[in-house]
Amino acid sequence: MTVTITTDTDLYPTRGATEVATPRQDPAVWSDLDAPGPITGDDLRAFDRDGFLAIDRLIGPDEVAVYHRELERLVGDPEIRADERSIVEPKSKEIRSVFEVHRISEVFAGLVRDERVVGRARQILGSDVYVHQSRINVKPGFGASGFYWHSDFETWHAEDGLPRMRTVSVSIALTENHDTNGGLMIMPGSHKTFLGCAGATPKDNYKKSLQMQDAGTPSDEALTRMASEHGIRLFTGKAGSATWFDCNAMHGSGDNITPFPRSNVFIVFNSVENTAVEPFAAPVRRPEYIGARDFTPVR
């Protein structure tokens, strides 16, 4: 049964006049840490502590080849490029991301339903889950831009209306992640504090933020404090490796100025007991291909 959480009190205020840090009010792992499942108890405890879990091989080389071919097919399709779900690089005009890939592509829909993927999401969130967002990220060599430091939950709360921190993401590498080609960086333990950012949300902010983050960006001072307290972990790995991370983990990635591309498929699972309400700090909702309003559990 789907339960919608509503509250008269915003537990995570953001986009106000000043930047405000709020202690996390929700668990990171919603199931019993020793319950049986695809994630071991030790790994669940590490996720609870750090806000992420790296897996050396989630899918095998043959599967990587299938998903990478599908990524190239989508990026090369003129109809997909013209679709509003495709986001292009501001300078090169090359495709940066394609959203809602689990609806566009049956190949990626199958990946979402794979028990190695959705099973881990259910275990972390302690419930059935639906896809809040999916996309492929394409980071070709020689200048693809990065994603600035941010907490996903800050945006999903402010602009999509997710009430609580009961959401988890997985980034599955479809090319090798080197330490030089713009890999994912996370501040371990940063998920335990919510950083409410300063500044109002412009209308249709998503049109700009998907190319370059502005609203919802932490201050340099806050990032310096968090990095000094938590450190920064850079994730590398072969194609087929994966990183699970909590919705409130402070993360980002640098530009890719190497010749080596970095592409991944990114899936966001939200609990069916945490369905979206109206945005907490934005004049309008973002489009459904960015923040889903179909809360059907993944089966």
Short mmCIF file of C-alpha atoms in Angstrom, two decimals:
data_model
loop_
_atom_site.label_atom_id
_atom_site.label_comp_id
_atom_site.label_asym_id
_atom_site.label_seq_id
_atom_site.Cartn_x
_atom_site.Cartn_y
_atom_site.Cartn_z
CA MET A 1 0.00 0.00 0.00
CA THR A 2 1.27 3.46 -0.89
CA VAL A 3 1.39 5.92 2.00
CA THR A 4 1.83 9.62 1.28
CA ILE A 5 3.68 11.54 3.97
CA THR A 6 2.39 15.03 4.58
CA THR A 7 3.53 17.41 7.28
CA ASP A 8 2.66 20.92 8.39
CA THR A 9 6.29 21.44 9.37
CA ASP A 10 9.13 21.54 6.86
CA LEU A 11 11.83 19.43 8.47
CA TYR A 12 14.46 20.64 6.00
CA PRO A 13 14.14 24.39 5.33
CA THR A 14 16.09 25.72 2.35
CA ARG A 15 16.22 28.53 -0.24
CA GLY A 16 15.73 31.20 2.44
CA ALA A 17 17.58 34.40 3.19
CA THR A 18 20.52 32.60 4.78
CA GLU A 19 22.26 29.24 4.62
CA VAL A 20 21.11 26.95 7.44
CA ALA A 21 22.50 23.57 8.57
CA THR A 22 19.92 21.15 10.01
CA PRO A 23 20.73 17.78 11.63
CA ARG A 24 19.28 14.88 9.66
CA GLN A 25 15.88 13.80 10.97
CA ASP A 26 15.67 10.49 9.08
CA PRO A 27 17.65 7.24 9.03
CA ALA A 28 19.92 6.50 6.09
CA VAL A 29 19.03 2.79 6.18
CA TRP A 30 15.33 2.15 6.79
CA SER A 31 15.47 -1.63 7.14
CA ASP A 32 16.98 -3.86 9.83
CA LEU A 33 20.75 -3.76 9.41
CA ASP A 34 20.90 -7.52 9.86
CA ALA A 35 17.93 -8.41 7.64
CA PRO A 36 18.72 -10.78 4.76
CA GLY A 37 19.22 -9.21 1.34
CA PRO A 38 21.71 -8.52 -1.43
CA ILE A 39 23.66 -6.10 0.82
CA THR A 40 25.52 -7.60 3.77
CA GLY A 41 25.05 -6.25 7.26
CA ASP A 42 28.60 -4.86 7.28
CA ASP A 43 28.01 -3.03 4.01
CA LEU A 44 24.68 -1.65 5.26
CA ARG A 45 26.43 -0.31 8.33
CA ALA A 46 29.09 1.29 6.13
CA PHE A 47 26.37 2.89 4.02
CA ASP A 48 24.68 4.17 7.17
CA ARG A 49 27.99 5.63 8.39
CA ASP A 50 29.39 7.02 5.14
CA GLY A 51 26.33 7.63 2.96
CA PHE A 52 27.59 5.50 0.07
CA LEU A 53 28.50 1.98 -0.98
CA ALA A 54 30.84 1.14 -3.88
CA ILE A 55 30.48 -2.18 -5.72
CA ASP A 56 33.38 -3.34 -7.88
CA ARG A 57 31.18 -5.25 -10.33
CA LEU A 58 27.42 -4.90 -10.34
CA ILE A 59 27.03 -5.98 -13.99
CA GLY A 60 29.34 -8.03 -16.19
CA PRO A 61 31.28 -7.03 -19.33
CA ASP A 62 28.69 -8.50 -21.72
CA GLU A 63 25.93 -6.53 -20.02
CA VAL A 64 28.03 -3.36 -20.04
CA ALA A 65 28.38 -3.72 -23.82
CA VAL A 66 24.59 -3.97 -24.23
CA TYR A 67 23.89 -0.89 -22.11
CA HIS A 68 26.69 1.13 -23.69
CA ARG A 69 25.38 0.36 -27.19
CA GLU A 70 21.95 1.51 -26.07
CA LEU A 71 23.43 4.71 -24.66
CA GLU A 72 25.16 5.41 -27.97
CA ARG A 73 21.95 4.65 -29.87
CA LEU A 74 19.98 7.13 -27.79
CA VAL A 75 22.61 9.87 -27.98
CA GLY A 76 22.87 9.42 -31.76
CA ASP A 77 19.12 9.46 -32.41
CA PRO A 78 17.99 12.86 -33.83
CA GLU A 79 14.53 12.39 -32.32
CA ILE A 80 16.01 11.86 -28.87
CA ARG A 81 18.24 14.90 -29.29
CA ALA A 82 15.19 17.02 -30.15
CA ASP A 83 13.25 15.68 -27.17
CA GLU A 84 12.94 17.98 -24.14
CA ARG A 85 14.33 15.16 -22.00
CA SER A 86 17.76 15.64 -23.60
CA ILE A 87 20.06 18.21 -22.00
CA VAL A 88 22.97 19.59 -24.05
CA GLU A 89 26.31 21.04 -23.03
CA PRO A 90 26.17 24.87 -23.02
CA LYS A 91 29.40 25.21 -25.05
CA SER A 92 29.74 22.18 -27.31
CA LYS A 93 25.96 21.61 -27.72
CA GLU A 94 26.60 17.89 -27.36
CA ILE A 95 24.17 15.82 -25.33
CA ARG A 96 25.02 15.91 -21.61
CA SER A 97 22.12 13.86 -20.20
CA VAL A 98 18.99 12.08 -21.34
CA PHE A 99 16.28 11.81 -18.70
CA GLU A 100 13.58 9.21 -18.13
CA VAL A 101 15.58 6.54 -19.94
CA HIS A 102 13.65 3.75 -18.25
CA ARG A 103 10.59 4.97 -20.18
CA ILE A 104 12.37 5.76 -23.44
CA SER A 105 14.30 2.48 -23.58
CA GLU A 106 13.15 -1.03 -22.74
CA VAL A 107 16.82 -1.96 -22.34
CA PHE A 108 17.24 0.47 -19.44
CA ALA A 109 13.77 -0.40 -18.12
CA GLY A 110 15.04 -3.95 -17.73
CA LEU A 111 18.05 -2.69 -15.76
CA VAL A 112 15.74 -0.83 -13.36
CA ARG A 113 13.79 -4.05 -12.71
CA ASP A 114 16.96 -6.13 -12.23
CA GLU A 115 16.97 -7.49 -8.67
CA ARG A 116 20.66 -6.66 -8.33
CA VAL A 117 19.56 -3.03 -8.68
CA VAL A 118 16.03 -2.63 -7.31
CA GLY A 119 16.62 -5.27 -4.63
CA ARG A 120 19.37 -3.16 -3.07
CA ALA A 121 17.16 -0.07 -3.21
CA ARG A 122 14.34 -1.88 -1.40
CA GLN A 123 16.76 -3.09 1.25
CA ILE A 124 18.20 0.37 1.93
CA LEU A 125 14.81 2.12 1.95
CA GLY A 126 12.90 -0.62 3.75
CA SER A 127 9.90 -0.60 1.40
CA ASP A 128 8.75 -0.95 -2.15
CA VAL A 129 10.25 1.73 -4.39
CA TYR A 130 9.47 3.65 -7.54
CA VAL A 131 11.75 5.54 -9.92
CA HIS A 132 11.87 9.22 -9.02
CA GLN A 133 14.37 9.94 -11.80
CA SER A 134 16.51 8.10 -14.32
CA ARG A 135 19.02 9.34 -16.84
CA ILE A 136 22.14 8.55 -18.77
CA ASN A 137 25.05 10.93 -18.27
CA VAL A 138 27.45 11.35 -21.16
CA LYS A 139 30.83 12.87 -20.37
CA PRO A 140 32.96 12.68 -23.49
CA GLY A 141 36.61 13.66 -23.40
CA PHE A 142 38.16 17.02 -24.16
CA GLY A 143 36.03 19.38 -22.15
CA ALA A 144 32.75 17.88 -20.91
CA SER A 145 31.70 19.94 -17.92
CA GLY A 146 31.21 18.59 -14.41
CA PHE A 147 28.47 18.82 -11.81
CA TYR A 148 29.15 21.27 -8.98
CA TRP A 149 28.91 20.27 -5.30
CA HIS A 150 25.34 19.69 -4.16
CA SER A 151 22.96 17.52 -2.19
CA ASP A 152 20.37 15.92 -4.46
CA PHE A 153 17.81 15.96 -1.67
CA GLU A 154 18.08 19.73 -1.37
CA THR A 155 16.81 20.03 -4.95
CA TRP A 156 14.33 17.16 -4.77
CA HIS A 157 12.87 18.60 -1.56
CA ALA A 158 12.83 22.23 -2.70
CA GLU A 159 11.71 21.71 -6.31
CA ASP A 160 10.08 18.25 -6.51
CA GLY A 161 8.38 18.06 -3.11
CA LEU A 162 10.02 14.95 -1.59
CA PRO A 163 9.20 15.30 2.12
CA ARG A 164 11.75 13.02 3.76
CA MET A 165 15.22 11.58 3.16
CA ARG A 166 14.07 8.16 1.98
CA THR A 167 15.64 8.15 -1.46
CA VAL A 168 18.76 6.47 -2.82
CA SER A 169 20.69 6.75 -6.09
CA VAL A 170 22.87 4.34 -8.01
CA SER A 171 25.42 5.36 -10.62
CA ILE A 172 26.48 2.44 -12.82
CA ALA A 173 29.63 2.99 -14.85
CA LEU A 174 29.39 2.21 -18.57
CA THR A 175 32.98 3.32 -19.20
CA GLU A 176 36.01 3.09 -16.93
CA ASN A 177 36.16 5.70 -14.19
CA HIS A 178 39.76 6.90 -13.95
CA ASP A 179 41.01 9.31 -11.32
CA THR A 180 41.42 11.90 -14.07
CA ASN A 181 38.25 11.86 -16.21
CA GLY A 182 35.78 13.68 -14.03
CA GLY A 183 34.73 10.95 -11.61
CA LEU A 184 32.19 11.15 -8.82
CA MET A 185 33.36 12.71 -5.54
CA ILE A 186 31.49 12.35 -2.24
CA MET A 187 32.14 13.75 1.23
CA PRO A 188 31.79 10.68 3.54
CA GLY A 189 29.35 11.30 6.39
CA SER A 190 28.05 14.55 4.93
CA HIS A 191 24.61 12.95 4.55
CA LYS A 192 24.04 13.38 8.29
CA THR A 193 23.58 17.15 7.99
CA PHE A 194 21.15 18.93 5.67
CA LEU A 195 22.51 22.17 4.29
CA GLY A 196 19.68 24.53 3.43
CA CYS A 197 20.97 26.89 0.76
CA ALA A 198 20.39 30.63 0.50
CA GLY A 199 18.46 32.33 -2.29
CA ALA A 200 15.02 31.94 -3.83
CA THR A 201 14.28 29.47 -6.63
CA PRO A 202 13.69 31.14 -10.01
CA LYS A 203 10.72 29.94 -12.05
CA ASP A 204 11.76 27.20 -14.49
CA ASN A 205 15.08 26.96 -12.67
CA TYR A 206 15.56 23.43 -14.01
CA LYS A 207 16.19 24.74 -17.53
CA LYS A 208 19.43 26.31 -16.31
CA SER A 209 20.35 24.06 -13.39
CA LEU A 210 20.52 20.89 -15.50
CA GLN A 211 23.32 22.50 -17.47
CA MET A 212 24.96 24.40 -14.63
CA GLN A 213 23.92 24.41 -10.98
CA ASP A 214 23.09 27.80 -9.45
CA ALA A 215 20.12 27.82 -7.04
CA GLY A 216 20.71 25.22 -4.35
CA THR A 217 24.49 25.61 -4.45
CA PRO A 218 26.32 25.61 -1.08
CA SER A 219 28.59 28.49 -0.18
CA ASP A 220 32.36 28.15 -0.43
CA GLU A 221 32.57 28.57 3.34
CA ALA A 222 30.14 25.70 4.00
CA LEU A 223 31.86 23.43 1.51
CA THR A 224 35.25 24.19 3.08
CA ARG A 225 33.92 23.29 6.54
CA MET A 226 32.32 20.07 5.30
CA ALA A 227 35.36 18.98 3.32
CA SER A 228 37.62 19.69 6.31
CA GLU A 229 35.35 17.62 8.57
CA HIS A 230 34.52 14.74 6.24
CA GLY A 231 37.20 14.64 3.56
CA ILE A 232 36.51 13.80 -0.08
CA ARG A 233 36.35 10.35 -1.66
CA LEU A 234 36.92 9.99 -5.42
CA PHE A 235 35.38 6.91 -7.03
CA THR A 236 37.22 4.97 -9.70
CA GLY A 237 36.46 1.60 -11.21
CA LYS A 238 35.97 -0.51 -14.29
CA ALA A 239 32.87 -0.36 -16.45
CA GLY A 240 30.19 -2.32 -14.64
CA SER A 241 31.12 -0.97 -11.20
CA ALA A 242 28.49 0.98 -9.28
CA THR A 243 28.18 3.50 -6.50
CA TRP A 244 25.08 3.68 -4.31
CA PHE A 245 24.72 6.93 -2.42
CA ASP A 246 22.28 8.57 -0.07
CA CYS A 247 20.09 11.40 -1.33
CA ASN A 248 21.68 13.91 1.06
CA ALA A 249 25.33 13.06 0.43
CA MET A 250 27.30 16.12 -0.66
CA HIS A 251 28.79 15.20 -4.03
CA GLY A 252 29.98 16.54 -7.36
CA SER A 253 32.31 15.84 -10.26
CA GLY A 254 34.93 17.77 -12.18
CA ASP A 255 35.29 18.54 -15.87
CA ASN A 256 36.65 15.82 -18.13
CA ILE A 257 39.56 17.27 -20.09
CA THR A 258 41.13 13.87 -20.79
CA PRO A 259 40.64 11.90 -24.04
CA PHE A 260 38.81 9.20 -22.05
CA PRO A 261 35.01 9.39 -21.95
CA ARG A 262 33.05 8.78 -18.74
CA SER A 263 29.45 7.68 -19.16
CA ASN A 264 27.04 6.19 -16.65
CA VAL A 265 23.40 5.33 -16.09
CA PHE A 266 21.92 7.00 -13.04
CA ILE A 267 18.77 5.71 -11.30
CA VAL A 268 17.01 7.33 -8.34
CA PHE A 269 14.71 5.14 -6.24
CA ASN A 270 12.27 6.69 -3.79
CA SER A 271 10.17 4.90 -1.19
CA VAL A 272 6.46 4.50 -2.00
CA GLU A 273 5.95 5.76 1.56
CA ASN A 274 7.66 9.07 0.70
CA THR A 275 5.76 10.18 -2.39
CA ALA A 276 6.12 13.74 -3.62
CA VAL A 277 3.88 16.55 -2.46
CA GLU A 278 4.03 20.18 -3.59
CA PRO A 279 7.52 21.76 -3.79
CA PHE A 280 8.80 23.09 -0.48
CA ALA A 281 10.79 26.01 -1.93
CA ALA A 282 9.91 26.56 -5.59
CA PRO A 283 7.04 28.34 -7.38
CA VAL A 284 6.22 25.36 -9.61
CA ARG A 285 7.03 21.65 -9.85
CA ARG A 286 9.71 20.48 -12.22
CA PRO A 287 8.52 18.40 -15.19
CA GLU A 288 7.61 14.77 -14.48
CA TYR A 289 10.49 13.46 -16.58
CA ILE A 290 12.80 15.01 -13.96
CA GLY A 291 10.73 14.43 -10.80
CA ALA A 292 8.22 11.63 -11.25
CA ARG A 293 4.57 11.84 -10.22
CA ASP A 294 3.87 8.24 -11.12
CA PHE A 295 4.47 6.35 -7.88
CA THR A 296 3.93 2.85 -9.25
CA PRO A 297 6.28 0.39 -7.49
CA VAL A 298 8.98 -1.25 -9.59
CA ARG A 299 8.10 -4.87 -10.26
#
